[in-house]
PDB file of N, CA and C in Angstrom:
ATOM      1  N   MET A   1     -15.761  48.239 -58.751  1.00  0.00           N
ATOM      2  CA  MET A   1     -16.868  48.088 -58.044  1.00  0.00           C
ATOM      3  C   MET A   1     -16.724  49.388 -57.048  1.00  0.00           C
ATOM      4  N   ARG A   2     -18.031  49.525 -56.873  1.00  0.00           N
ATOM      5  CA  ARG A   2     -18.332  50.720 -55.688  1.00  0.00           C
ATOM      6  C   ARG A   2     -18.485  50.187 -54.351  1.00  0.00           C
ATOM      7  N   SER A   3     -19.257  49.214 -54.200  1.00  0.00           N
ATOM      8  CA  SER A   3     -19.619  48.662 -52.810  1.00  0.00           C
ATOM      9  C   SER A   3     -19.862  47.199 -52.993  1.00  0.00           C
ATOM     10  N   VAL A   4     -19.612  46.297 -52.120  1.00  0.00           N
ATOM     11  CA  VAL A   4     -20.111  45.127 -51.706  1.00  0.00           C
ATOM     12  C   VAL A   4     -20.671  45.128 -50.360  1.00  0.00           C
ATOM     13  N   ARG A   5     -21.980  44.396 -50.274  1.00  0.00           N
ATOM     14  CA  ARG A   5     -22.475  44.357 -48.884  1.00  0.00           C
ATOM     15  C   ARG A   5     -23.369  42.973 -48.950  1.00  0.00           C
ATOM     16  N   ARG A   6     -23.672  42.604 -47.860  1.00  0.00           N
ATOM     17  CA  ARG A   6     -24.521  41.417 -47.438  1.00  0.00           C
ATOM     18  C   ARG A   6     -25.860  42.121 -46.890  1.00  0.00           C
ATOM     19  N   HIS A   7     -26.831  41.768 -47.562  1.00  0.00           N
ATOM     20  CA  HIS A   7     -28.303  42.066 -47.262  1.00  0.00           C
ATOM     21  C   HIS A   7     -29.096  40.713 -46.870  1.00  0.00           C
ATOM     22  N   GLY A   8     -29.295  40.309 -45.769  1.00  0.00           N
ATOM     23  CA  GLY A   8     -29.775  39.024 -45.431  1.00  0.00           C
ATOM     24  C   GLY A   8     -29.059  37.834 -46.057  1.00  0.00           C
ATOM     25  N   ASP A   9     -29.778  37.103 -46.769  1.00  0.00           N
ATOM     26  CA  ASP A   9     -29.165  36.039 -47.506  1.00  0.00           C
ATOM     27  C   ASP A   9     -28.536  36.253 -48.941  1.00  0.00           C
ATOM     28  N   GLN A  10     -28.436  37.673 -49.197  1.00  0.00           N
ATOM     29  CA  GLN A  10     -28.022  38.063 -50.640  1.00  0.00           C
ATOM     30  C   GLN A  10     -26.795  38.921 -50.509  1.00  0.00           C
ATOM     31  N   VAL A  11     -25.969  38.766 -51.612  1.00  0.00           N
ATOM     32  CA  VAL A  11     -24.947  39.743 -51.639  1.00  0.00           C
ATOM     33  C   VAL A  11     -25.174  40.855 -52.765  1.00  0.00           C
ATOM     34  N   VAL A  12     -25.227  42.178 -52.457  1.00  0.00           N
ATOM     35  CA  VAL A  12     -25.455  43.204 -53.402  1.00  0.00           C
ATOM     36  C   VAL A  12     -24.123  43.868 -53.660  1.00  0.00           C
ATOM     37  N   ILE A  13     -23.941  43.928 -55.128  1.00  0.00           N
ATOM     38  CA  ILE A  13     -22.755  44.653 -55.618  1.00  0.00           C
ATOM     39  C   ILE A  13     -23.137  45.777 -56.510  1.00  0.00           C
ATOM     40  N   GLU A  14     -22.467  46.984 -56.062  1.00  0.00           N
ATOM     41  CA  GLU A  14     -22.924  48.190 -56.825  1.00  0.00           C
ATOM     42  C   GLU A  14     -21.524  48.498 -57.570  1.00  0.00           C
ATOM     43  N   LEU A  15     -22.056  48.899 -58.959  1.00  0.00           N
ATOM     44  CA  LEU A  15     -20.792  49.104 -59.696  1.00  0.00           C
ATOM     45  C   LEU A  15     -20.727  50.663 -60.147  1.00  0.00           C
ATOM     46  N   ASN A  16     -19.486  50.945 -60.625  1.00  0.00           N
ATOM     47  CA  ASN A  16     -19.270  52.187 -61.159  1.00  0.00           C
ATOM     48  C   ASN A  16     -19.984  52.266 -62.516  1.00  0.00           C
ATOM     49  N   GLU A  17     -20.437  53.265 -62.950  1.00  0.00           N
ATOM     50  CA  GLU A  17     -20.826  53.545 -64.310  1.00  0.00           C
ATOM     51  C   GLU A  17     -19.542  53.814 -65.335  1.00  0.00           C
ATOM     52  N   GLY A  18     -19.864  53.586 -66.567  1.00  0.00           N
ATOM     53  CA  GLY A  18     -18.579  53.695 -67.460  1.00  0.00           C
ATOM     54  C   GLY A  18     -18.344  52.781 -68.610  1.00  0.00           C
ATOM     55  N   PHE A  19     -19.143  51.517 -68.266  1.00  0.00           N
ATOM     56  CA  PHE A  19     -18.693  50.314 -69.287  1.00  0.00           C
ATOM     57  C   PHE A  19     -20.326  50.191 -69.750  1.00  0.00           C
ATOM     58  N   LYS A  20     -20.262  49.380 -71.115  1.00  0.00           N
ATOM     59  CA  LYS A  20     -21.524  49.078 -71.647  1.00  0.00           C
ATOM     60  C   LYS A  20     -22.147  48.012 -70.890  1.00  0.00           C
ATOM     61  N   ARG A  21     -21.359  47.134 -70.443  1.00  0.00           N
ATOM     62  CA  ARG A  21     -22.048  45.697 -69.674  1.00  0.00           C
ATOM     63  C   ARG A  21     -21.139  45.335 -68.854  1.00  0.00           C
ATOM     64  N   TYR A  22     -21.658  44.519 -67.830  1.00  0.00           N
ATOM     65  CA  TYR A  22     -21.033  43.974 -66.674  1.00  0.00           C
ATOM     66  C   TYR A  22     -21.413  42.454 -66.694  1.00  0.00           C
ATOM     67  N   GLN A  23     -20.325  41.435 -66.411  1.00  0.00           N
ATOM     68  CA  GLN A  23     -20.672  40.197 -66.132  1.00  0.00           C
ATOM     69  C   GLN A  23     -20.337  39.768 -64.702  1.00  0.00           C
ATOM     70  N   LEU A  24     -21.216  39.262 -63.934  1.00  0.00           N
ATOM     71  CA  LEU A  24     -20.831  38.779 -62.322  1.00  0.00           C
ATOM     72  C   LEU A  24     -20.579  37.394 -62.473  1.00  0.00           C
ATOM     73  N   GLN A  25     -19.468  37.097 -61.901  1.00  0.00           N
ATOM     74  CA  GLN A  25     -18.855  35.719 -61.837  1.00  0.00           C
ATOM     75  C   GLN A  25     -18.711  35.383 -60.407  1.00  0.00           C
ATOM     76  N   GLN A  26     -18.634  34.004 -60.178  1.00  0.00           N
ATOM     77  CA  GLN A  26     -18.396  33.522 -58.671  1.00  0.00           C
ATOM     78  C   GLN A  26     -17.545  32.319 -58.796  1.00  0.00           C
ATOM     79  N   THR A  27     -16.924  31.871 -57.591  1.00  0.00           N
ATOM     80  CA  THR A  27     -16.425  30.691 -57.598  1.00  0.00           C
ATOM     81  C   THR A  27     -16.226  30.379 -56.093  1.00  0.00           C
ATOM     82  N   ALA A  28     -16.046  29.087 -55.774  1.00  0.00           N
ATOM     83  CA  ALA A  28     -16.258  28.527 -54.359  1.00  0.00           C
ATOM     84  C   ALA A  28     -14.672  28.578 -53.798  1.00  0.00           C
ATOM     85  N   ALA A  29     -13.821  28.713 -54.480  1.00  0.00           N
ATOM     86  CA  ALA A  29     -12.312  28.624 -54.064  1.00  0.00           C
ATOM     87  C   ALA A  29     -11.351  29.511 -54.978  1.00  0.00           C
ATOM     88  N   LEU A  30     -10.516  30.511 -54.491  1.00  0.00           N
ATOM     89  CA  LEU A  30      -9.626  31.000 -55.553  1.00  0.00           C
ATOM     90  C   LEU A  30      -8.827  29.966 -56.196  1.00  0.00           C
ATOM     91  N   GLY A  31      -8.385  30.141 -57.331  1.00  0.00           N
ATOM     92  CA  GLY A  31      -7.616  28.878 -58.078  1.00  0.00           C
ATOM     93  C   GLY A  31      -8.459  28.020 -58.923  1.00  0.00           C
ATOM     94  N   GLN A  32      -9.796  28.056 -58.572  1.00  0.00           N
ATOM     95  CA  GLN A  32     -10.696  27.263 -59.422  1.00  0.00           C
ATOM     96  C   GLN A  32     -11.414  28.246 -60.246  1.00  0.00           C
ATOM     97  N   PRO A  33     -11.863  27.601 -61.472  1.00  0.00           N
ATOM     98  CA  PRO A  33     -12.448  28.381 -62.573  1.00  0.00           C
ATOM     99  C   PRO A  33     -13.713  29.335 -62.072  1.00  0.00           C
ATOM    100  N   TRP A  34     -13.743  30.529 -62.705  1.00  0.00           N
ATOM    101  CA  TRP A  34     -14.812  31.625 -62.334  1.00  0.00           C
ATOM    102  C   TRP A  34     -16.001  31.046 -63.321  1.00  0.00           C
ATOM    103  N   GLN A  35     -17.252  31.135 -62.741  1.00  0.00           N
ATOM    104  CA  GLN A  35     -18.471  30.737 -63.455  1.00  0.00           C
ATOM    105  C   GLN A  35     -19.205  32.056 -63.701  1.00  0.00           C
ATOM    106  N   ASN A  36     -19.971  32.157 -64.724  1.00  0.00           N
ATOM    107  CA  ASN A  36     -20.794  33.271 -64.947  1.00  0.00           C
ATOM    108  C   ASN A  36     -21.902  33.099 -64.144  1.00  0.00           C
ATOM    109  N   VAL A  37     -22.513  34.160 -63.588  1.00  0.00           N
ATOM    110  CA  VAL A  37     -23.780  34.130 -62.928  1.00  0.00           C
ATOM    111  C   VAL A  37     -24.828  35.113 -63.804  1.00  0.00           C
ATOM    112  N   GLY A  38     -25.845  34.266 -64.420  1.00  0.00           N
ATOM    113  CA  GLY A  38     -26.562  35.044 -65.281  1.00  0.00           C
ATOM    114  C   GLY A  38     -25.856  35.621 -66.527  1.00  0.00           C
ATOM    115  N   GLU A  39     -26.604  36.394 -67.237  1.00  0.00           N
ATOM    116  CA  GLU A  39     -26.313  37.022 -68.521  1.00  0.00           C
ATOM    117  C   GLU A  39     -25.627  38.357 -68.060  1.00  0.00           C
ATOM    118  N   PRO A  40     -24.585  38.783 -69.118  1.00  0.00           N
ATOM    119  CA  PRO A  40     -24.074  40.154 -68.979  1.00  0.00           C
ATOM    120  C   PRO A  40     -25.315  41.218 -68.937  1.00  0.00           C
ATOM    121  N   THR A  41     -25.079  42.166 -68.041  1.00  0.00           N
ATOM    122  CA  THR A  41     -26.062  43.237 -67.617  1.00  0.00           C
ATOM    123  C   THR A  41     -25.561  44.570 -67.819  1.00  0.00           C
ATOM    124  N   THR A  42     -26.647  45.354 -68.085  1.00  0.00           N
ATOM    125  CA  THR A  42     -26.185  47.188 -68.231  1.00  0.00           C
ATOM    126  C   THR A  42     -26.449  47.521 -66.708  1.00  0.00           C
ATOM    127  N   ALA A  43     -27.162  46.831 -65.839  1.00  0.00           N
ATOM    128  CA  ALA A  43     -27.381  47.371 -64.490  1.00  0.00           C
ATOM    129  C   ALA A  43     -25.964  47.808 -63.726  1.00  0.00           C
ATOM    130  N   THR A  44     -26.339  48.855 -62.956  1.00  0.00           N
ATOM    131  CA  THR A  44     -24.986  49.247 -61.944  1.00  0.00           C
ATOM    132  C   THR A  44     -25.200  48.687 -60.530  1.00  0.00           C
ATOM    133  N   SER A  45     -26.052  47.764 -60.358  1.00  0.00           N
ATOM    134  CA  SER A  45     -26.262  46.948 -59.249  1.00  0.00           C
ATOM    135  C   SER A  45     -26.656  45.634 -59.363  1.00  0.00           C
ATOM    136  N   VAL A  46     -26.049  44.729 -58.905  1.00  0.00           N
ATOM    137  CA  VAL A  46     -26.266  43.264 -58.988  1.00  0.00           C
ATOM    138  C   VAL A  46     -26.618  42.426 -57.609  1.00  0.00           C
ATOM    139  N   THR A  47     -27.574  41.755 -57.574  1.00  0.00           N
ATOM    140  CA  THR A  47     -27.897  40.971 -56.339  1.00  0.00           C
ATOM    141  C   THR A  47     -27.946  39.462 -56.572  1.00  0.00           C
ATOM    142  N   ASN A  48     -27.386  38.824 -55.937  1.00  0.00           N
ATOM    143  CA  ASN A  48     -27.217  37.206 -55.955  1.00  0.00           C
ATOM    144  C   ASN A  48     -27.322  36.474 -54.648  1.00  0.00           C
ATOM    145  N   ASN A  49     -27.942  35.529 -54.355  1.00  0.00           N
ATOM    146  CA  ASN A  49     -28.406  34.790 -53.282  1.00  0.00           C
ATOM    147  C   ASN A  49     -27.080  34.117 -52.812  1.00  0.00           C
ATOM    148  N   ILE A  50     -26.792  34.060 -51.424  1.00  0.00           N
ATOM    149  CA  ILE A  50     -25.780  33.433 -50.988  1.00  0.00           C
ATOM    150  C   ILE A  50     -26.246  31.971 -50.369  1.00  0.00           C
ATOM    151  N   THR A  51     -25.489  30.938 -51.043  1.00  0.00           N
ATOM    152  CA  THR A  51     -25.986  29.559 -50.576  1.00  0.00           C
ATOM    153  C   THR A  51     -24.768  28.863 -50.355  1.00  0.00           C
ATOM    154  N   GLY A  52     -24.775  27.812 -49.632  1.00  0.00           N
ATOM    155  CA  GLY A  52     -23.744  26.930 -49.191  1.00  0.00           C
ATOM    156  C   GLY A  52     -22.554  27.763 -48.295  1.00  0.00           C
ATOM    157  N   GLY A  53     -21.274  27.118 -48.739  1.00  0.00           N
ATOM    158  CA  GLY A  53     -20.241  27.830 -47.959  1.00  0.00           C
ATOM    159  C   GLY A  53     -19.687  29.011 -48.623  1.00  0.00           C
ATOM    160  N   THR A  54     -18.380  29.229 -48.412  1.00  0.00           N
ATOM    161  CA  THR A  54     -17.458  30.407 -48.987  1.00  0.00           C
ATOM    162  C   THR A  54     -17.841  30.565 -50.463  1.00  0.00           C
ATOM    163  N   GLN A  55     -17.999  31.822 -50.729  1.00  0.00           N
ATOM    164  CA  GLN A  55     -18.182  32.245 -52.191  1.00  0.00           C
ATOM    165  C   GLN A  55     -17.438  33.528 -52.415  1.00  0.00           C
ATOM    166  N   PHE A  56     -16.781  33.595 -53.641  1.00  0.00           N
ATOM    167  CA  PHE A  56     -16.072  34.691 -53.963  1.00  0.00           C
ATOM    168  C   PHE A  56     -16.649  35.266 -55.254  1.00  0.00           C
ATOM    169  N   PHE A  57     -16.798  36.666 -55.414  1.00  0.00           N
ATOM    170  CA  PHE A  57     -17.392  37.266 -56.518  1.00  0.00           C
ATOM    171  C   PHE A  57     -16.483  38.041 -57.169  1.00  0.00           C
ATOM    172  N   ARG A  58     -16.659  38.246 -58.377  1.00  0.00           N
ATOM    173  CA  ARG A  58     -15.955  39.364 -59.323  1.00  0.00           C
ATOM    174  C   ARG A  58     -16.862  40.037 -60.405  1.00  0.00           C
ATOM    175  N   VAL A  59     -16.566  41.032 -60.807  1.00  0.00           N
ATOM    176  CA  VAL A  59     -17.226  41.647 -61.843  1.00  0.00           C
ATOM    177  C   VAL A  59     -16.508  41.954 -63.006  1.00  0.00           C
ATOM    178  N   VAL A  60     -16.611  41.508 -64.276  1.00  0.00           N
ATOM    179  CA  VAL A  60     -15.840  41.845 -65.415  1.00  0.00           C
ATOM    180  C   VAL A  60     -16.663  42.986 -66.109  1.00  0.00           C
ATOM    181  N   ALA A  61     -15.996  43.964 -66.526  1.00  0.00           N
ATOM    182  CA  ALA A  61     -16.421  45.039 -67.241  1.00  0.00           C
ATOM    183  C   ALA A  61     -16.389  44.649 -68.779  1.00  0.00           C
ATOM    184  N   LEU A  62     -17.347  44.829 -69.672  1.00  0.00           N
ATOM    185  CA  LEU A  62     -17.281  44.489 -71.032  1.00  0.00           C
ATOM    186  C   LEU A  62     -17.455  45.620 -71.912  1.00  0.00           C
ATOM    187  N   LEU A  63     -16.534  45.750 -72.794  1.00  0.00           N
ATOM    188  CA  LEU A  63     -16.544  47.001 -73.681  1.00  0.00           C
ATOM    189  C   LEU A  63     -17.657  46.820 -74.645  1.00  0.00           C
ATOM    190  N   ASP A  64     -18.102  45.728 -75.012  1.00  0.00           N
ATOM    191  CA  ASP A  64     -19.124  45.542 -76.351  1.00  0.00           C
ATOM    192  C   ASP A  64     -20.436  45.437 -75.746  1.00  0.00           C
TER     193      ASP A  64
END
């Protein structure tokens, strides 16, 4: 990831180029399963609404 920032009620994640696709994932607590957010994307910037309590995000780089 290049940067993560909050913009109002959204989180904006900017990614480094170099992979074919990316999958954004989130979980409410570390130690719980990660859930895919949307479909894999070729975009290098992902925006997601912040709802409820604490949320953790990660991006998985996909080679195919």
